[in-house]
Amino acid sequence: MRTSVIGYPRIGALRELKFATEKYFRKEITEAELLATAKNLRRAHWEKQAASAIDFIPSNDFSFYDAMLDTALLLNVVPARYRAAGLSPLDTLFALARGYQGERGDVKALSMKKWFNTNYHYLVPEIEDDAEIKIAARKPFDEFAEARALGIATKPVLPGPFTFLKLARFIGKKTAADFVSAICAAYENIFAEFAGLGAEWIQLDEPSLVTDLAPEEISRFKEIYTRILAKKSGLKILLQTYFGDVRDCAGDILALPFDGVGIDFVEGKLSLDLFAKKPFPQDKILFAGLVNGKNIHRNDYGKTLSIFRELKATGAQIVVSTSCSLLHVPYTLANETKLPEDTKKHLAFAEEKLGELAELKRILAADLPEETREFKANAALISETGARADKAVRERAAKLRESDFVRLPAFAEREKIQHERFGLPLLPTTTIGSFPQTRDVREARSRARKNEISQEEYKNFLRGKIERCVRFQEKIGLDVLVHGEYERNDMVEYFGECLDGYIFTEKGWVQSYGTRCVKPPIVHGDVSRKKPMTVEWSAFAQSLTSKPMKGMLTGPITILNWSFPREDISLKESATQIALAIRDEVLDLEKAGIKIIQIDEAALREKLPLRKADWHKEYLDWAIPAFRLTHSGVAPQTQIHTHMCYSEFADIIREIDAMDADVITFEAARSDLSLLAVLNANHFRTEVGPGVYDIHSPRVPAVEEIKAALRKMLAQIPQEKLWVNPDCGLKTRGEPETESSLENLVAAARAIRDEIC
Ligand code: GLN
Ligand code: ZN
């Protein structure tokens, strides 16, 4: 029995790499100092894994920014605009990642995309027609040699050629097919180099194989690997997949002469059906992903053992592995000082997962696995999980009926009632919720946390901010106001802290992109609302003005998608519990006199399954009803808004309409407004506020520019359904540009109203 790790986090247990890199950006440390920090981290990570007797320890999983970017540099896929800047290799890497503005010119960064169904983002390589794919860097080889110098034999890891080409953007006339030959030759050379360095295995990551593939893509996959597996220079090749199952090409994978095949048995719904039902080819090793690389709960050894036995019965030689790179979980529980031991023992971050692999190695090699000490201790632990049930929550969820998910009367009737109630002008103006979180706001919050100011002082400070914000909105003439969200650090953490069933870490950081990390809260038990979460602030803000004040909440799906979810109950059950908690808040806001309530679903799209066939059954069929449950109890005259931070929902347009909100605002300024035609064609009934300007940049949009956007919108959207608002919340912006931008927004809306009437 051997064990394998697909990849290890690299940002540092205390985010050392983040801080060093940011210092380097600010020119506070030299390149040599940054390189030294990186080297120390790599060493610590390898040694940790070696100490857990991991047999297949990855190298080249380190990155200063992103592995796809590193691979683009390795393969000489660098757009001409960066080559021209004449920067050092490290600065070229950072310029590709973040753009460059300086004495050597002004170059735009590569675009960044979500890495499959995770919250990690990769940089999209740009392949220009004249790209000459060949080995152009030494990173993977140097890191392999670096580990070996420490006495640690590693398995180098690289994104595979198929996934690389599939995720790349082709800038000119050429397409993936035009680069197959060149990329095959490059990988063959990489094999030869590693063989020369004395490597035994290489891991090629091909997560694209778990997505829906067209027949010509499967052919390309086969073509590439038929070629390169014929020239592997004596190296053993591990094809590593993760984040799902390989249902489109399982047979092809087994037929190709791979030496190892890595399959995800945690997230791969069909993986067992695909690989446990027939004899496994004797020429390969099965790397079975059994330790969850994406979530942070302890492994259930009983479950793992039963899958292992099923796989063993196929005759396969098995290596037990993580289900994906551990990049997606925090480092260690060792630095958590506030979590009770009783809670901690149910969790496993990256380091603790190494411990699980080590224990599984002993258990699975034993003659009587169930009799081992490790197995028994784990069984006892897992059986305790049930204690986290909250009877009242369970009963409440069990009593829900179909009708609890349906708001009455139907949309059209509500729309009439609400138009009469609010008497808003055509093209009503509003914002998405937050106002600039300036330094004074962050300082006051931090001082309140450290008890340097009293809660009352902090609240007074917030009341002052809210009052200023309300006066400003009134002064410039916005129609529907917000309180500014000054009390919130983050749209999920704030609510998580107010909910029972949630826990928080101090150092549980996970890399999102580059030096940016997030600290997702953990759903640990049944969720319910301890006390009203936002009512005090919204009611105070409403008391200052006669204009409608929007209540501001985060929706259940976004809260769940940005947390580490439970594994002992379904996502649907968790979503329902969170929805009930938000529902309580919605009803309390309504009772407190709030007439418009916005329930943000910024992350609704993020956990859409990778395969279209799974979209409804596995996600939308419970996610959309969970949202409806939050607002189905309000009176017809109460207006429900929702907000999404993107505009790619052409493919789920019906489901978005079925959320049955009264108004939806979404990102539109950066996209080409192409969604508008789709809304029109689908007779989208929800009123819409496509963002009229991009809040991600400090640029102030001119009145004429906003007017032009509104005219385009009016060509597709009935005037009585159109709202006017920015793209997203304003919390990352400064005050001066926010004020000018909003003044222009109101001026533009007024001008267009005059044109219409
Ligand atoms: N209401 C939130 C805000 O304005 C929405 C944030 C978001 O969509 N990410 O900040
Ligand atoms: Zn947003």
mmCIF file of C-alpha atoms in Angstrom, residues 233-520:
data_model
loop_
_atom_site.group_PDB
_atom_site.id
_atom_site.type_symbol
_atom_site.label_atom_id
_atom_site.label_comp_id
_atom_site.label_asym_id
_atom_site.label_seq_id
_atom_site.Cartn_x
_atom_site.Cartn_y
_atom_site.Cartn_z
ATOM 1 C CA SER A 233 11.971 7.982 -22.152
ATOM 2 C CA GLY A 234 11.451 5.232 -19.590
ATOM 3 C CA LEU A 235 9.479 7.526 -17.299
ATOM 4 C CA LYS A 236 6.247 6.295 -15.733
ATOM 5 C CA ILE A 237 3.288 8.499 -16.593
ATOM 6 C CA LEU A 238 0.428 9.110 -14.185
ATOM 7 C CA LEU A 239 -2.691 10.546 -15.778
ATOM 8 C CA GLN A 240 -4.301 12.486 -12.941
ATOM 9 C CA THR A 241 -7.970 13.515 -13.040
ATOM 10 C CA TYR A 242 -10.022 15.206 -10.335
ATOM 11 C CA PHE A 243 -13.207 17.175 -9.511
ATOM 12 C CA GLY A 244 -15.503 14.561 -11.043
ATOM 13 C CA ASP A 245 -15.728 11.384 -13.077
ATOM 14 C CA VAL A 246 -14.389 10.621 -16.535
ATOM 15 C CA ARG A 247 -17.604 9.161 -17.935
ATOM 16 C CA ASP A 248 -16.900 10.296 -21.530
ATOM 17 C CA CYS A 249 -13.549 8.588 -21.865
ATOM 18 C CA ALA A 250 -13.021 5.942 -19.158
ATOM 19 C CA GLY A 251 -12.560 3.205 -21.762
ATOM 20 C CA ASP A 252 -10.085 5.300 -23.744
ATOM 21 C CA ILE A 253 -8.076 6.012 -20.622
ATOM 22 C CA LEU A 254 -7.809 2.336 -19.753
ATOM 23 C CA ALA A 255 -6.854 1.433 -23.311
ATOM 24 C CA LEU A 256 -3.932 3.871 -23.422
ATOM 25 C CA PRO A 257 -0.564 2.732 -22.011
ATOM 26 C CA PHE A 258 -0.553 4.963 -18.923
ATOM 27 C CA ASP A 259 1.424 3.586 -15.985
ATOM 28 C CA GLY A 260 -0.930 5.128 -13.478
ATOM 29 C CA VAL A 261 -4.439 6.510 -13.627
ATOM 30 C CA GLY A 262 -5.665 8.914 -10.948
ATOM 31 C CA ILE A 263 -9.402 8.838 -10.345
ATOM 32 C CA ASP A 264 -11.485 10.923 -7.955
ATOM 33 C CA PHE A 265 -13.721 8.682 -5.838
ATOM 34 C CA VAL A 266 -14.894 11.567 -3.665
ATOM 35 C CA GLU A 267 -16.463 13.903 -6.208
ATOM 36 C CA GLY A 268 -16.681 11.479 -9.112
ATOM 37 C CA LYS A 269 -20.289 10.349 -8.911
ATOM 38 C CA LEU A 270 -19.816 7.582 -11.481
ATOM 39 C CA SER A 271 -16.203 6.693 -10.672
ATOM 40 C CA LEU A 272 -17.111 3.460 -8.901
ATOM 41 C CA ASP A 273 -19.469 2.401 -11.683
ATOM 42 C CA LEU A 274 -16.752 3.124 -14.214
ATOM 43 C CA PHE A 275 -13.845 1.420 -12.466
ATOM 44 C CA ALA A 276 -15.086 -1.064 -9.869
ATOM 45 C CA LYS A 277 -17.312 -3.199 -12.048
ATOM 46 C CA LYS A 278 -14.726 -4.923 -14.222
ATOM 47 C CA PRO A 279 -11.163 -6.185 -13.960
ATOM 48 C CA PHE A 280 -8.636 -3.354 -13.851
ATOM 49 C CA PRO A 281 -5.837 -3.622 -16.441
ATOM 50 C CA GLN A 282 -2.712 -5.137 -14.938
ATOM 51 C CA ASP A 283 -0.362 -2.781 -16.777
ATOM 52 C CA LYS A 284 -1.398 0.200 -14.662
ATOM 53 C CA ILE A 285 -1.698 1.328 -11.094
ATOM 54 C CA LEU A 286 -4.921 2.871 -9.879
ATOM 55 C CA PHE A 287 -4.344 6.047 -7.883
ATOM 56 C CA ALA A 288 -7.568 6.173 -5.929
ATOM 57 C CA GLY A 289 -8.577 9.643 -4.726
ATOM 58 C CA LEU A 290 -10.135 8.778 -1.363
ATOM 59 C CA VAL A 291 -9.074 11.620 0.931
ATOM 60 C CA ASN A 292 -11.112 14.718 0.116
ATOM 61 C CA GLY A 293 -8.830 17.518 -1.101
ATOM 62 C CA LYS A 294 -11.589 20.094 -1.127
ATOM 63 C CA ASN A 295 -13.307 19.811 2.203
ATOM 64 C CA ILE A 296 -12.101 19.871 5.781
ATOM 65 C CA HIS A 297 -13.954 17.145 7.649
ATOM 66 C CA ARG A 298 -12.235 14.012 8.934
ATOM 67 C CA ASN A 299 -12.155 11.100 6.537
ATOM 68 C CA ASP A 300 -14.648 8.352 7.334
ATOM 69 C CA TYR A 301 -12.305 5.324 7.267
ATOM 70 C CA GLY A 302 -15.248 2.925 7.201
ATOM 71 C CA LYS A 303 -16.451 4.421 3.940
ATOM 72 C CA THR A 304 -12.939 4.611 2.529
ATOM 73 C CA LEU A 305 -12.284 0.979 3.408
ATOM 74 C CA SER A 306 -15.411 -0.207 1.679
ATOM 75 C CA ILE A 307 -14.548 1.669 -1.542
ATOM 76 C CA PHE A 308 -10.990 0.385 -1.309
ATOM 77 C CA ARG A 309 -12.265 -3.201 -1.060
ATOM 78 C CA GLU A 310 -14.512 -2.777 -4.070
ATOM 79 C CA LEU A 311 -11.574 -1.480 -6.070
ATOM 80 C CA LYS A 312 -9.259 -4.172 -4.796
ATOM 81 C CA ALA A 313 -11.718 -6.767 -6.055
ATOM 82 C CA THR A 314 -10.976 -5.635 -9.615
ATOM 83 C CA GLY A 315 -7.434 -6.903 -9.173
ATOM 84 C CA ALA A 316 -6.061 -3.385 -9.335
ATOM 85 C CA GLN A 317 -2.857 -2.413 -7.657
ATOM 86 C CA ILE A 318 -3.864 0.637 -5.638
ATOM 87 C CA VAL A 319 -2.174 3.798 -4.401
ATOM 88 C CA VAL A 320 -4.337 5.801 -1.992
ATOM 89 C CA SER A 321 -4.364 9.463 -2.865
ATOM 90 C CA THR A 322 -5.989 12.799 -2.144
ATOM 91 C CA SER A 323 -9.000 13.444 -4.375
ATOM 92 C CA CYS A 324 -7.411 16.619 -5.795
ATOM 93 C CA SER A 325 -4.642 19.031 -4.850
ATOM 94 C CA LEU A 326 -4.713 20.083 -1.187
ATOM 95 C CA LEU A 327 -4.413 23.655 -2.509
ATOM 96 C CA HIS A 328 -8.133 23.994 -1.820
ATOM 97 C CA VAL A 329 -7.949 23.467 1.937
ATOM 98 C CA PRO A 330 -6.141 25.446 4.657
ATOM 99 C CA TYR A 331 -2.770 24.299 6.021
ATOM 100 C CA THR A 332 -3.159 23.136 9.538
ATOM 101 C CA LEU A 333 -5.315 23.077 12.628
ATOM 102 C CA ALA A 334 -2.181 23.549 14.710
ATOM 103 C CA ASN A 335 -2.491 27.356 14.588
ATOM 104 C CA GLU A 336 -6.154 27.438 15.611
ATOM 105 C CA THR A 337 -6.189 28.623 19.184
ATOM 106 C CA LYS A 338 -9.880 29.417 19.579
ATOM 107 C CA LEU A 339 -11.600 26.297 18.293
ATOM 108 C CA PRO A 340 -12.439 23.834 21.055
ATOM 109 C CA GLU A 341 -10.592 20.495 20.875
ATOM 110 C CA ASP A 342 -13.954 18.813 20.595
ATOM 111 C CA THR A 343 -14.573 20.624 17.329
ATOM 112 C CA LYS A 344 -11.036 20.422 16.008
ATOM 113 C CA LYS A 345 -10.899 16.657 16.227
ATOM 114 C CA HIS A 346 -13.612 16.464 13.570
ATOM 115 C CA LEU A 347 -11.609 18.556 11.105
ATOM 116 C CA ALA A 348 -8.660 17.859 8.835
ATOM 117 C CA PHE A 349 -6.743 20.534 6.944
ATOM 118 C CA ALA A 350 -3.816 19.736 4.606
ATOM 119 C CA GLU A 351 -1.389 18.617 7.298
ATOM 120 C CA GLU A 352 -4.002 16.543 9.058
ATOM 121 C CA LYS A 353 -4.876 14.944 5.744
ATOM 122 C CA LEU A 354 -1.270 13.795 5.459
ATOM 123 C CA GLY A 355 -1.858 12.143 8.809
ATOM 124 C CA GLU A 356 -4.979 10.474 7.453
ATOM 125 C CA LEU A 357 -3.061 9.118 4.476
ATOM 126 C CA ALA A 358 -0.467 7.735 6.869
ATOM 127 C CA GLU A 359 -3.142 6.083 9.000
ATOM 128 C CA LEU A 360 -4.933 4.669 5.974
ATOM 129 C CA LYS A 361 -1.663 3.215 4.793
ATOM 130 C CA ARG A 362 -1.407 1.218 8.011
ATOM 131 C CA ILE A 363 -5.096 0.310 8.150
ATOM 132 C CA LEU A 364 -5.398 -0.851 4.568
ATOM 133 C CA ALA A 365 -2.234 -2.934 4.803
ATOM 134 C CA ALA A 366 -3.447 -4.730 7.941
ATOM 135 C CA ASP A 367 -4.931 -8.229 7.769
ATOM 136 C CA LEU A 368 -7.918 -7.110 9.797
ATOM 137 C CA PRO A 369 -8.300 -3.415 9.028
ATOM 138 C CA GLU A 370 -11.344 -2.963 11.279
ATOM 139 C CA GLU A 371 -9.324 -4.207 14.222
ATOM 140 C CA THR A 372 -6.621 -1.564 13.963
ATOM 141 C CA ARG A 373 -6.428 1.106 16.642
ATOM 142 C CA GLU A 374 -6.616 3.888 14.045
ATOM 143 C CA PHE A 375 -9.736 2.462 12.471
ATOM 144 C CA LYS A 376 -11.543 2.079 15.783
ATOM 145 C CA ALA A 377 -10.680 5.583 16.922
ATOM 146 C CA ASN A 378 -11.973 6.984 13.634
ATOM 147 C CA ALA A 379 -15.208 4.979 13.806
ATOM 148 C CA ALA A 380 -15.869 6.377 17.276
ATOM 149 C CA LEU A 381 -15.189 9.906 16.063
ATOM 150 C CA ILE A 382 -17.425 9.637 13.011
ATOM 151 C CA SER A 383 -20.288 8.270 15.099
ATOM 152 C CA GLU A 384 -20.214 11.464 17.192
ATOM 153 C CA THR A 385 -21.078 13.663 14.217
ATOM 154 C CA GLY A 386 -24.796 13.041 14.715
ATOM 155 C CA ALA A 387 -24.609 15.018 17.944
ATOM 156 C CA ARG A 388 -24.580 18.203 15.909
ATOM 157 C CA ALA A 389 -28.243 17.848 14.983
ATOM 158 C CA ASP A 390 -30.642 20.473 16.284
ATOM 159 C CA LYS A 391 -34.048 18.903 16.764
ATOM 160 C CA ALA A 392 -36.031 22.083 16.291
ATOM 161 C CA VAL A 393 -34.259 22.851 13.017
ATOM 162 C CA ARG A 394 -34.814 19.332 11.708
ATOM 163 C CA GLU A 395 -38.493 19.371 12.596
ATOM 164 C CA ARG A 396 -39.024 22.734 11.013
ATOM 165 C CA ALA A 397 -37.401 21.593 7.769
ATOM 166 C CA ALA A 398 -39.365 18.337 7.776
ATOM 167 C CA LYS A 399 -42.657 20.218 8.023
ATOM 168 C CA LEU A 400 -42.050 22.301 4.895
ATOM 169 C CA ARG A 401 -44.590 21.858 2.131
ATOM 170 C CA GLU A 402 -44.562 22.662 -1.548
ATOM 171 C CA SER A 403 -46.536 25.830 -0.793
ATOM 172 C CA ASP A 404 -43.774 27.169 1.483
ATOM 173 C CA PHE A 405 -41.624 27.572 -1.601
ATOM 174 C CA VAL A 406 -44.166 29.586 -3.562
ATOM 175 C CA ARG A 407 -44.772 33.277 -3.128
ATOM 176 C CA LEU A 408 -48.308 34.498 -3.740
ATOM 177 C CA PRO A 409 -49.834 36.306 -5.502
ATOM 178 C CA ALA A 410 -48.044 35.646 -8.811
ATOM 179 C CA PHE A 411 -45.408 38.025 -10.137
ATOM 180 C CA ALA A 412 -47.588 40.112 -12.464
ATOM 181 C CA GLU A 413 -50.077 40.953 -9.738
ATOM 182 C CA ARG A 414 -47.311 41.854 -7.272
ATOM 183 C CA GLU A 415 -45.649 44.045 -9.853
ATOM 184 C CA LYS A 416 -48.828 46.105 -10.180
ATOM 185 C CA ILE A 417 -49.305 46.380 -6.417
ATOM 186 C CA GLN A 418 -45.684 47.418 -5.910
ATOM 187 C CA HIS A 419 -45.683 50.014 -8.687
ATOM 188 C CA GLU A 420 -48.658 51.619 -7.000
ATOM 189 C CA ARG A 421 -47.192 51.412 -3.530
ATOM 190 C CA PHE A 422 -43.779 52.889 -4.304
ATOM 191 C CA GLY A 423 -44.752 55.306 -7.060
ATOM 192 C CA LEU A 424 -41.158 55.322 -8.291
ATOM 193 C CA PRO A 425 -40.284 57.199 -11.482
ATOM 194 C CA LEU A 426 -39.474 55.291 -14.665
ATOM 195 C CA LEU A 427 -35.931 53.900 -14.574
ATOM 196 C CA PRO A 428 -35.636 54.006 -10.774
ATOM 197 C CA THR A 429 -32.090 54.486 -9.513
ATOM 198 C CA THR A 430 -30.420 52.492 -6.746
ATOM 199 C CA THR A 431 -27.098 50.913 -5.698
ATOM 200 C CA ILE A 432 -26.142 47.334 -4.857
ATOM 201 C CA GLY A 433 -25.643 47.891 -1.145
ATOM 202 C CA SER A 434 -22.175 48.626 0.138
ATOM 203 C CA PHE A 435 -20.552 52.065 0.116
ATOM 204 C CA PRO A 436 -16.768 52.601 0.279
ATOM 205 C CA GLN A 437 -15.197 50.800 3.218
ATOM 206 C CA THR A 438 -12.728 53.545 3.902
ATOM 207 C CA ARG A 439 -9.858 53.316 6.337
ATOM 208 C CA ASP A 440 -11.913 54.801 9.197
ATOM 209 C CA VAL A 441 -14.451 51.966 8.836
ATOM 210 C CA ARG A 442 -11.831 49.241 8.925
ATOM 211 C CA GLU A 443 -10.031 50.892 11.824
ATOM 212 C CA ALA A 444 -13.167 51.266 13.898
ATOM 213 C CA ARG A 445 -14.079 47.618 13.306
ATOM 214 C CA SER A 446 -10.658 46.411 14.260
ATOM 215 C CA ARG A 447 -10.563 48.598 17.386
ATOM 216 C CA ALA A 448 -13.993 47.327 18.424
ATOM 217 C CA ARG A 449 -12.782 43.736 17.979
ATOM 218 C CA LYS A 450 -9.812 44.430 20.210
ATOM 219 C CA ASN A 451 -12.054 46.176 22.739
ATOM 220 C CA GLU A 452 -10.122 49.408 22.281
ATOM 221 C CA ILE A 453 -13.461 51.134 21.855
ATOM 222 C CA SER A 454 -16.739 50.040 23.434
ATOM 223 C CA GLN A 455 -19.544 48.420 21.469
ATOM 224 C CA GLU A 456 -21.593 51.562 22.024
ATOM 225 C CA GLU A 457 -18.831 53.762 20.619
ATOM 226 C CA TYR A 458 -18.542 51.483 17.610
ATOM 227 C CA LYS A 459 -22.280 51.553 17.029
ATOM 228 C CA ASN A 460 -22.321 55.330 17.267
ATOM 229 C CA PHE A 461 -19.574 55.473 14.710
ATOM 230 C CA LEU A 462 -21.596 53.225 12.374
ATOM 231 C CA ARG A 463 -24.730 55.320 12.908
ATOM 232 C CA GLY A 464 -22.756 58.390 11.882
ATOM 233 C CA LYS A 465 -21.535 56.651 8.715
ATOM 234 C CA ILE A 466 -25.039 55.505 7.854
ATOM 235 C CA GLU A 467 -26.478 58.966 8.371
ATOM 236 C CA ARG A 468 -23.874 60.545 6.096
ATOM 237 C CA CYS A 469 -24.501 57.876 3.490
ATOM 238 C CA VAL A 470 -28.265 58.424 3.581
ATOM 239 C CA ARG A 471 -27.888 62.202 3.306
ATOM 240 C CA PHE A 472 -25.585 61.818 0.349
ATOM 241 C CA GLN A 473 -28.003 59.525 -1.482
ATOM 242 C CA GLU A 474 -30.865 61.914 -0.791
ATOM 243 C CA LYS A 475 -28.811 64.874 -1.961
ATOM 244 C CA ILE A 476 -27.968 63.374 -5.331
ATOM 245 C CA GLY A 477 -31.515 62.069 -5.773
ATOM 246 C CA LEU A 478 -31.264 58.264 -5.785
ATOM 247 C CA ASP A 479 -34.718 56.673 -5.588
ATOM 248 C CA VAL A 480 -34.125 53.565 -3.508
ATOM 249 C CA LEU A 481 -31.541 53.963 -0.774
ATOM 250 C CA VAL A 482 -29.185 51.628 1.091
ATOM 251 C CA HIS A 483 -27.547 51.940 4.493
ATOM 252 C CA GLY A 484 -24.038 51.246 3.162
ATOM 253 C CA GLU A 485 -23.159 47.926 4.872
ATOM 254 C CA TYR A 486 -20.473 49.538 7.042
ATOM 255 C CA GLU A 487 -21.037 46.955 9.777
ATOM 256 C CA ARG A 488 -19.942 44.081 7.509
ATOM 257 C CA ASN A 489 -16.464 42.881 6.776
ATOM 258 C CA ASP A 490 -17.647 40.340 4.283
ATOM 259 C CA MET A 491 -20.979 39.250 2.877
ATOM 260 C CA VAL A 492 -20.714 35.680 4.165
ATOM 261 C CA GLU A 493 -18.613 35.902 7.308
ATOM 262 C CA TYR A 494 -20.919 38.533 8.808
ATOM 263 C CA PHE A 495 -23.930 36.251 8.529
ATOM 264 C CA GLY A 496 -22.011 33.131 9.486
ATOM 265 C CA GLU A 497 -21.002 34.824 12.725
ATOM 266 C CA CYS A 498 -24.647 35.467 13.538
ATOM 267 C CA LEU A 499 -25.749 31.897 12.793
ATOM 268 C CA ASP A 500 -25.710 28.838 15.016
ATOM 269 C CA GLY A 501 -24.032 25.861 13.375
ATOM 270 C CA TYR A 502 -21.156 27.890 11.891
ATOM 271 C CA ILE A 503 -17.548 27.942 13.042
ATOM 272 C CA PHE A 504 -14.660 30.210 12.063
ATOM 273 C CA THR A 505 -10.929 29.719 11.858
ATOM 274 C CA GLU A 506 -8.179 32.197 12.595
ATOM 275 C CA LYS A 507 -5.705 30.986 10.001
ATOM 276 C CA GLY A 508 -7.786 28.828 7.693
ATOM 277 C CA TRP A 509 -6.714 30.675 4.549
ATOM 278 C CA VAL A 510 -7.149 29.206 1.086
ATOM 279 C CA GLN A 511 -5.603 30.709 -2.028
ATOM 280 C CA SER A 512 -8.150 32.242 -4.381
ATOM 281 C CA TYR A 513 -5.717 33.757 -6.880
ATOM 282 C CA GLY A 514 -2.172 35.050 -6.726
ATOM 283 C CA THR A 515 -1.645 36.557 -3.312
ATOM 284 C CA ARG A 516 -5.355 36.744 -2.558
ATOM 285 C CA CYS A 517 -6.662 34.253 -0.011
ATOM 286 C CA VAL A 518 -10.097 33.667 1.481
ATOM 287 C CA LYS A 519 -11.026 32.209 4.836
ATOM 288 C CA PRO A 520 -14.256 30.272 4.304
#
